[in-house]
């Protein structure tokens, strides 16, 4: 009798990635979103309580810093000209803010009749829940256990700058696009990854890191002649959202380089790390008393150092796919290489934070449930308390 050998079943990690996520993982991803919402609710409630104690209204809180800019665009549109100061430099302009988040906020406002500020909160919370489910699927896709996925989500939800996922900032929408783009990329779903790059490119200019990672992976697939025409399509499609945003914003003031001209006021031109190095030197040497008394300087210093260590550790971990290492390394380079708004660097890294959190999530997943509950709950309270200082008390955009 002829014996027909059966092909070996695909490894578990391969099955999870290639099929996006099977039914059991869908249920787990939904639970991860619920976990995120529970932890974030504790942090947000703490923020509101402290804000009330300080005598500030909710409306004032929701219009602080970048929130105010996004909400103004959602309600009134973009400026039609770039204003210049007496020294010839451009003044701060809302033209520097990308269009998708204000567009979503305005859409929710028109559909629900909610005030624009509350519509922005709805957009952020919905997008953050979608991002949290993607974080879980991403951890499972690289071979992580369910506990590690939940731990990664919870740590992200109670991280120090998680407030940017609660208020009308762009981090939540960008995180959702970025995380699910990486899930699609690891699954070699090239068209989905490229489409999510287009979405990310309409949210923030930092989508350049994600686009670069997808383009590099697609280029490698082309070199190896894998997956036919789809990697070629990804190469062409991935940058379109970013390019379209630049052209759209430039069209508002009638010049192709309009966004770049407006961005000059925010000091975000790439200087190969010179500005960041000066800032960190001031923190280390206790120069400029106003900075050393501000805890944010120490947070920035720790972030720069620990992210570099995480890039090296993940590069040495063979279970972590190289695109995730490239993504984190690219984010670190862009964070260090742009000098503007040094106190905003932790917020800039928030969408990329689940990648280095893998290092902490794996051992934490083995801890007892009571330990994890105390850690997540306590972390959420501290995160909300710290957010009140960032949004209400400290000077300078967080």
Short mmCIF file of C-alpha atoms in Angstrom, two decimals:
data_model
loop_
_atom_site.label_atom_id
_atom_site.label_comp_id
_atom_site.label_asym_id
_atom_site.label_seq_id
_atom_site.Cartn_x
_atom_site.Cartn_y
_atom_site.Cartn_z
CA UNK A 1 0.00 0.00 0.00
CA UNK A 2 1.33 3.37 -0.97
CA UNK A 3 1.88 5.68 1.96
CA UNK A 4 1.31 9.35 1.29
CA UNK A 5 3.14 11.53 3.74
CA UNK A 6 1.28 14.53 5.00
CA UNK A 7 2.97 17.90 4.93
CA UNK A 8 4.18 19.25 8.22
CA UNK A 9 1.74 21.69 9.80
CA UNK A 10 2.84 25.30 9.79
CA UNK A 11 4.27 26.61 13.07
CA UNK A 12 1.80 28.29 15.37
CA UNK A 13 3.37 31.69 14.87
CA UNK A 14 3.04 31.37 11.10
CA UNK A 15 -0.63 30.41 11.32
CA UNK A 16 -1.43 33.37 13.53
CA UNK A 17 0.38 35.85 11.32
CA UNK A 18 -0.67 34.65 7.89
CA UNK A 19 -4.36 34.48 8.78
CA UNK A 20 -4.22 37.81 10.58
CA UNK A 21 -5.83 36.30 13.67
CA UNK A 22 -8.14 33.26 14.00
CA UNK A 23 -11.37 33.24 15.98
CA UNK A 24 -9.84 32.51 19.43
CA UNK A 25 -7.39 35.36 18.94
CA UNK A 26 -10.23 37.67 17.90
CA UNK A 27 -11.92 37.07 21.23
CA UNK A 28 -8.62 37.62 23.03
CA UNK A 29 -7.98 40.82 21.06
CA UNK A 30 -11.41 42.12 22.06
CA UNK A 31 -10.58 41.31 25.67
CA UNK A 32 -7.31 43.20 25.28
CA UNK A 33 -9.26 46.26 24.12
CA UNK A 34 -11.50 45.95 27.21
CA UNK A 35 -8.40 45.69 29.41
CA UNK A 36 -7.00 48.83 27.82
CA UNK A 37 -10.26 50.72 28.38
CA UNK A 38 -10.36 49.64 32.04
CA UNK A 39 -6.79 50.74 32.78
CA UNK A 40 -7.14 53.96 30.77
CA UNK A 41 -10.40 54.80 32.55
CA UNK A 42 -8.62 54.74 35.91
CA UNK A 43 -5.93 57.07 34.58
CA UNK A 44 -8.41 59.41 32.91
CA UNK A 45 -10.59 59.56 36.04
CA UNK A 46 -7.50 60.48 38.07
CA UNK A 47 -6.64 63.20 35.56
CA UNK A 48 -10.16 64.65 35.77
CA UNK A 49 -10.17 64.55 39.58
CA UNK A 50 -6.82 66.32 39.86
CA UNK A 51 -7.87 68.81 37.20
CA UNK A 52 -11.05 69.55 39.21
CA UNK A 53 -9.01 69.90 42.40
CA UNK A 54 -6.86 72.51 40.63
CA UNK A 55 -9.99 74.46 39.76
CA UNK A 56 -9.85 73.85 36.01
CA UNK A 57 -12.79 72.96 33.82
CA UNK A 58 -13.00 69.93 31.53
CA UNK A 59 -13.32 72.17 28.48
CA UNK A 60 -10.08 73.95 29.35
CA UNK A 61 -8.32 70.62 29.85
CA UNK A 62 -9.45 69.28 26.48
CA UNK A 63 -8.27 72.39 24.64
CA UNK A 64 -4.73 72.40 26.03
CA UNK A 65 -1.72 72.39 23.72
CA UNK A 66 -2.10 70.22 20.58
CA UNK A 67 -5.72 69.43 21.43
CA UNK A 68 -6.63 73.06 20.98
CA UNK A 69 -5.02 73.13 17.55
CA UNK A 70 -6.76 69.98 16.32
CA UNK A 71 -10.12 71.12 17.68
CA UNK A 72 -9.76 74.57 16.14
CA UNK A 73 -9.03 73.00 12.74
CA UNK A 74 -12.02 70.65 13.15
CA UNK A 75 -14.29 73.59 13.89
CA UNK A 76 -12.89 76.33 11.67
CA UNK A 77 -10.54 74.80 9.10
CA UNK A 78 -6.95 75.64 8.23
CA UNK A 79 -5.39 79.10 7.85
CA UNK A 80 -5.12 80.46 4.33
CA UNK A 81 -1.73 82.13 4.74
CA UNK A 82 1.53 81.81 6.62
CA UNK A 83 2.19 84.72 8.98
CA UNK A 84 5.78 85.87 9.45
CA UNK A 85 7.41 87.54 12.45
CA UNK A 86 9.46 90.71 12.25
CA UNK A 87 12.69 88.69 11.91
CA UNK A 88 11.36 86.94 8.80
CA UNK A 89 10.78 83.57 10.46
CA UNK A 90 7.31 82.00 10.18
CA UNK A 91 5.03 82.32 13.21
CA UNK A 92 3.46 79.24 14.76
CA UNK A 93 0.72 77.98 12.47
CA UNK A 94 -1.92 75.24 12.59
CA UNK A 95 -0.91 74.43 9.04
CA UNK A 96 1.70 72.11 10.60
CA UNK A 97 -1.02 69.70 11.82
CA UNK A 98 -2.05 66.89 9.49
CA UNK A 99 -5.69 66.61 8.37
CA UNK A 100 -7.08 63.17 9.27
CA UNK A 101 -7.64 63.64 13.01
CA UNK A 102 -9.45 67.00 12.60
CA UNK A 103 -11.46 65.42 9.78
CA UNK A 104 -12.52 62.46 11.94
CA UNK A 105 -13.34 64.78 14.82
CA UNK A 106 -15.51 66.97 12.63
CA UNK A 107 -17.23 63.88 11.20
CA UNK A 108 -18.11 62.56 14.68
CA UNK A 109 -19.27 66.04 15.67
CA UNK A 110 -21.62 66.26 12.67
CA UNK A 111 -22.94 62.71 13.10
CA UNK A 112 -23.55 62.84 16.85
CA UNK A 113 -24.01 66.60 17.48
CA UNK A 114 -21.51 66.23 20.33
CA UNK A 115 -19.41 69.33 21.05
CA UNK A 116 -16.22 69.27 19.01
CA UNK A 117 -14.05 68.65 22.09
CA UNK A 118 -16.06 65.60 23.16
CA UNK A 119 -16.12 64.35 19.58
CA UNK A 120 -12.31 64.47 19.68
CA UNK A 121 -12.32 62.40 22.87
CA UNK A 122 -14.56 59.80 21.21
CA UNK A 123 -12.16 59.56 18.26
CA UNK A 124 -9.16 59.13 20.55
CA UNK A 125 -10.74 56.47 22.76
CA UNK A 126 -12.12 54.43 19.87
CA UNK A 127 -8.81 54.57 18.02
CA UNK A 128 -6.85 53.67 21.17
CA UNK A 129 -9.05 50.61 21.74
CA UNK A 130 -8.41 49.51 18.14
CA UNK A 131 -4.70 50.08 18.68
CA UNK A 132 -4.74 48.05 21.90
CA UNK A 133 -6.28 45.06 20.14
CA UNK A 134 -3.57 45.42 17.51
CA UNK A 135 -0.85 45.44 20.17
CA UNK A 136 -2.18 42.15 21.49
CA UNK A 137 -2.32 40.58 18.02
CA UNK A 138 1.20 41.82 17.29
CA UNK A 139 2.59 40.19 20.44
CA UNK A 140 0.81 36.93 19.62
CA UNK A 141 2.02 37.11 16.02
CA UNK A 142 5.66 37.01 17.07
CA UNK A 143 5.12 33.98 19.26
CA UNK A 144 4.17 35.69 22.51
CA UNK A 145 1.82 34.01 24.97
CA UNK A 146 -1.62 35.50 25.67
CA UNK A 147 -0.42 36.77 29.04
CA UNK A 148 2.42 38.67 27.41
CA UNK A 149 -0.03 40.30 25.00
CA UNK A 150 -2.29 41.46 27.81
CA UNK A 151 0.69 42.68 29.83
CA UNK A 152 1.99 44.69 26.89
CA UNK A 153 -1.42 46.32 26.40
CA UNK A 154 -1.80 47.17 30.08
CA UNK A 155 1.73 48.59 30.39
CA UNK A 156 1.10 50.77 27.34
CA UNK A 157 -2.22 51.95 28.82
CA UNK A 158 -0.58 53.13 32.07
CA UNK A 159 2.67 54.49 30.63
CA UNK A 160 3.59 58.04 31.75
CA UNK A 161 2.46 59.77 28.55
CA UNK A 162 -0.63 57.67 27.92
CA UNK A 163 -2.73 60.81 28.42
CA UNK A 164 -2.19 61.53 24.71
CA UNK A 165 -4.50 58.57 24.01
CA UNK A 166 -7.28 60.08 26.15
CA UNK A 167 -7.53 63.65 24.83
CA UNK A 168 -7.98 64.99 21.26
CA UNK A 169 -4.37 64.40 20.20
CA UNK A 170 -3.29 62.44 17.12
CA UNK A 171 -1.39 59.67 18.96
CA UNK A 172 -4.34 57.27 19.27
CA UNK A 173 -5.27 57.30 15.58
CA UNK A 174 -1.62 57.08 14.57
CA UNK A 175 -1.03 54.18 16.99
CA UNK A 176 -3.95 52.24 15.52
CA UNK A 177 -2.64 52.65 11.97
CA UNK A 178 0.95 51.89 12.95
CA UNK A 179 0.30 48.76 15.01
CA UNK A 180 -2.07 47.18 12.52
CA UNK A 181 0.29 48.06 9.67
CA UNK A 182 3.00 46.08 11.44
CA UNK A 183 0.60 43.16 11.94
CA UNK A 184 -0.15 43.24 8.21
CA UNK A 185 3.52 43.54 7.34
CA UNK A 186 4.50 40.50 9.41
CA UNK A 187 1.66 38.61 7.72
CA UNK A 188 3.02 39.75 4.34
CA UNK A 189 -0.31 41.38 3.58
CA UNK A 190 1.38 44.00 1.48
CA UNK A 191 -1.67 45.88 0.25
CA UNK A 192 -3.15 46.16 3.73
CA UNK A 193 0.18 47.33 5.15
CA UNK A 194 0.49 49.95 2.40
CA UNK A 195 -3.11 51.13 2.91
CA UNK A 196 -2.47 51.58 6.63
CA UNK A 197 0.68 53.52 5.78
CA UNK A 198 -1.52 55.84 3.71
CA UNK A 199 -3.77 56.32 6.75
CA UNK A 200 -0.79 56.96 9.04
CA UNK A 201 0.62 59.43 6.53
CA UNK A 202 -2.55 61.51 6.82
CA UNK A 203 -2.19 61.65 10.62
CA UNK A 204 1.40 62.58 11.46
CA UNK A 205 4.64 63.30 9.61
CA UNK A 206 6.33 60.71 11.83
CA UNK A 207 4.62 58.16 9.60
CA UNK A 208 7.87 58.42 7.64
CA UNK A 209 9.34 55.85 10.06
CA UNK A 210 6.53 53.37 9.39
CA UNK A 211 6.63 54.02 5.65
CA UNK A 212 10.39 53.50 5.59
CA UNK A 213 10.01 50.18 7.43
CA UNK A 214 7.30 48.91 5.05
CA UNK A 215 9.24 50.09 1.98
CA UNK A 216 12.39 48.37 3.22
CA UNK A 217 10.53 45.11 3.88
CA UNK A 218 8.76 45.29 0.51
CA UNK A 219 12.05 46.00 -1.24
CA UNK A 220 13.60 42.96 0.42
CA UNK A 221 10.65 40.84 -0.74
CA UNK A 222 11.15 42.15 -4.29
CA UNK A 223 14.85 41.26 -4.17
CA UNK A 224 13.99 37.76 -2.99
CA UNK A 225 11.17 37.51 -5.59
CA UNK A 226 8.47 36.73 -3.04
CA UNK A 227 4.72 37.38 -3.18
CA UNK A 228 4.60 38.45 -6.82
CA UNK A 229 3.40 41.97 -7.64
CA UNK A 230 2.12 42.88 -4.17
CA UNK A 231 5.44 44.12 -2.72
CA UNK A 232 5.81 46.31 -5.82
CA UNK A 233 2.37 47.78 -5.14
CA UNK A 234 3.31 48.41 -1.51
CA UNK A 235 6.42 50.29 -2.62
CA UNK A 236 4.29 52.60 -4.74
CA UNK A 237 1.32 53.03 -2.39
CA UNK A 238 2.88 53.37 1.07
CA UNK A 239 4.16 56.98 0.73
CA UNK A 240 0.96 58.37 -0.84
CA UNK A 241 -0.70 59.45 2.42
CA UNK A 242 2.31 61.46 3.52
CA UNK A 243 2.80 63.02 0.11
CA UNK A 244 -0.92 63.77 -0.16
CA UNK A 245 -0.93 65.50 3.24
CA UNK A 246 1.99 67.71 2.27
CA UNK A 247 0.29 68.69 -0.98
CA UNK A 248 -3.10 69.21 0.67
CA UNK A 249 -1.65 71.51 3.35
CA UNK A 250 0.54 73.31 0.85
CA UNK A 251 -2.52 73.92 -1.30
CA UNK A 252 -4.17 75.78 1.59
CA UNK A 253 -1.58 78.56 1.24
CA UNK A 254 -0.89 78.19 -2.47
CA UNK A 255 2.64 76.81 -2.32
CA UNK A 256 3.95 73.26 -2.64
CA UNK A 257 6.32 73.62 0.33
CA UNK A 258 3.67 75.25 2.54
CA UNK A 259 3.78 72.58 5.25
CA UNK A 260 7.59 72.65 5.40
CA UNK A 261 7.56 76.43 5.71
CA UNK A 262 5.01 76.28 8.54
CA UNK A 263 6.94 73.49 10.24
CA UNK A 264 10.05 75.70 10.47
CA UNK A 265 8.39 77.62 13.31
CA UNK A 266 8.20 74.43 15.40
CA UNK A 267 11.94 73.71 15.15
CA UNK A 268 11.50 70.18 13.84
CA UNK A 269 14.15 70.21 11.12
CA UNK A 270 16.54 67.27 11.31
CA UNK A 271 19.86 68.34 12.85
CA UNK A 272 21.47 64.89 13.41
CA UNK A 273 20.99 65.10 17.18
CA UNK A 274 22.83 68.31 18.00
CA UNK A 275 19.82 70.00 19.66
CA UNK A 276 18.91 66.87 21.64
CA UNK A 277 22.52 66.48 22.77
CA UNK A 278 22.56 70.07 24.08
CA UNK A 279 19.30 69.52 25.94
CA UNK A 280 20.50 66.28 27.53
CA UNK A 281 23.80 67.93 28.48
CA UNK A 282 21.85 70.62 30.33
CA UNK A 283 19.87 67.95 32.16
CA UNK A 284 22.96 65.94 33.10
CA UNK A 285 25.03 68.95 34.21
CA UNK A 286 22.20 70.69 36.06
CA UNK A 287 22.35 73.72 33.77
CA UNK A 288 19.37 76.02 33.31
CA UNK A 289 17.64 75.77 36.66
CA UNK A 290 14.22 75.86 35.07
CA UNK A 291 14.91 72.55 33.37
CA UNK A 292 16.58 70.58 36.12
CA UNK A 293 13.68 71.32 38.48
CA UNK A 294 11.33 69.80 35.91
CA UNK A 295 10.95 66.03 36.15
CA UNK A 296 10.32 65.88 32.41
CA UNK A 297 14.02 66.36 31.70
CA UNK A 298 14.86 63.14 33.55
CA UNK A 299 12.04 61.34 31.73
CA UNK A 300 13.45 62.42 28.35
CA UNK A 301 16.96 61.35 29.34
CA UNK A 302 15.72 57.95 30.50
CA UNK A 303 13.67 57.51 27.34
CA UNK A 304 16.60 58.22 25.01
CA UNK A 305 18.92 55.84 26.85
CA UNK A 306 16.44 53.03 27.48
CA UNK A 307 15.11 53.07 23.92
CA UNK A 308 18.64 52.68 22.58
CA UNK A 309 19.18 49.75 24.95
CA UNK A 310 15.84 48.24 23.86
CA UNK A 311 16.83 48.46 20.18
CA UNK A 312 20.01 46.51 20.93
CA UNK A 313 18.21 43.95 23.11
CA UNK A 314 15.49 43.33 20.52
CA UNK A 315 18.08 43.04 17.76
CA UNK A 316 19.75 40.24 19.75
CA UNK A 317 16.42 38.48 20.38
CA UNK A 318 15.88 36.09 17.48
CA UNK A 319 12.17 35.75 18.22
CA UNK A 320 11.58 39.41 17.28
CA UNK A 321 11.18 39.99 13.50
CA UNK A 322 13.68 42.46 12.07
CA UNK A 323 11.02 44.95 10.82
CA UNK A 324 10.07 45.67 14.45
CA UNK A 325 13.71 46.38 15.28
CA UNK A 326 14.01 48.65 12.24
CA UNK A 327 10.80 50.46 13.23
CA UNK A 328 12.03 51.17 16.76
CA UNK A 329 15.51 52.14 15.59
CA UNK A 330 14.04 54.54 13.03
CA UNK A 331 11.78 56.11 15.66
CA UNK A 332 14.76 56.56 17.99
CA UNK A 333 16.81 58.22 15.24
CA UNK A 334 13.99 60.61 14.37
CA UNK A 335 13.34 61.42 18.04
CA UNK A 336 17.00 62.19 18.71
CA UNK A 337 17.62 63.88 15.36
CA UNK A 338 14.90 66.55 15.67
CA UNK A 339 15.54 69.22 18.33
CA UNK A 340 12.13 70.91 18.62
CA UNK A 341 9.90 70.46 21.69
CA UNK A 342 12.29 68.27 23.72
CA UNK A 343 9.64 67.64 26.39
CA UNK A 344 7.37 66.15 23.71
CA UNK A 345 9.79 63.34 22.83
CA UNK A 346 8.14 60.76 25.14
CA UNK A 347 4.79 61.54 23.53
CA UNK A 348 6.36 61.14 20.11
CA UNK A 349 7.51 57.64 21.12
CA UNK A 350 4.13 56.58 22.58
CA UNK A 351 2.84 54.84 19.39
CA UNK A 352 6.14 52.93 19.11
CA UNK A 353 6.27 52.07 22.82
CA UNK A 354 4.61 48.60 22.60
CA UNK A 355 7.70 47.31 20.76
CA UNK A 356 10.21 47.89 23.61
CA UNK A 357 7.53 46.97 26.16
CA UNK A 358 7.82 43.41 24.83
CA UNK A 359 10.94 43.10 26.97
CA UNK A 360 8.98 43.82 30.16
CA UNK A 361 5.71 42.16 29.18
CA UNK A 362 7.11 38.65 28.90
CA UNK A 363 8.41 38.32 32.49
CA UNK A 364 5.49 40.33 33.87
CA UNK A 365 3.03 37.89 32.33
CA UNK A 366 4.34 35.22 34.74
CA UNK A 367 3.55 37.31 37.82
CA UNK A 368 0.52 36.57 39.96
CA UNK A 369 -2.76 38.18 39.02
CA UNK A 370 -2.89 40.26 42.19
CA UNK A 371 0.56 41.66 41.50
CA UNK A 372 -0.40 42.61 37.97
CA UNK A 373 -3.68 44.24 39.06
CA UNK A 374 -1.84 46.36 41.63
CA UNK A 375 0.82 47.30 39.10
CA UNK A 376 -1.61 48.30 36.35
CA UNK A 377 -4.00 50.10 38.70
CA UNK A 378 -1.23 51.94 40.50
CA UNK A 379 0.45 52.79 37.22
CA UNK A 380 -2.79 54.20 35.85
CA UNK A 381 -3.25 56.45 38.89
CA UNK A 382 0.32 57.73 38.60
CA UNK A 383 -0.13 58.22 34.86
CA UNK A 384 -3.29 60.29 35.41
CA UNK A 385 -1.65 62.36 38.15
CA UNK A 386 1.40 63.00 35.97
CA UNK A 387 -0.86 63.92 33.04
CA UNK A 388 -2.43 66.67 35.13
CA UNK A 389 1.00 68.21 35.59
CA UNK A 390 1.81 67.88 31.91
CA UNK A 391 -1.45 69.37 30.68
CA UNK A 392 -2.22 71.91 33.39
CA UNK A 393 0.80 72.93 35.45
CA UNK A 394 3.99 72.58 33.42
CA UNK A 395 4.97 75.20 30.87
CA UNK A 396 5.66 74.08 27.32
CA UNK A 397 3.80 71.58 25.18
CA UNK A 398 4.07 67.99 26.51
#
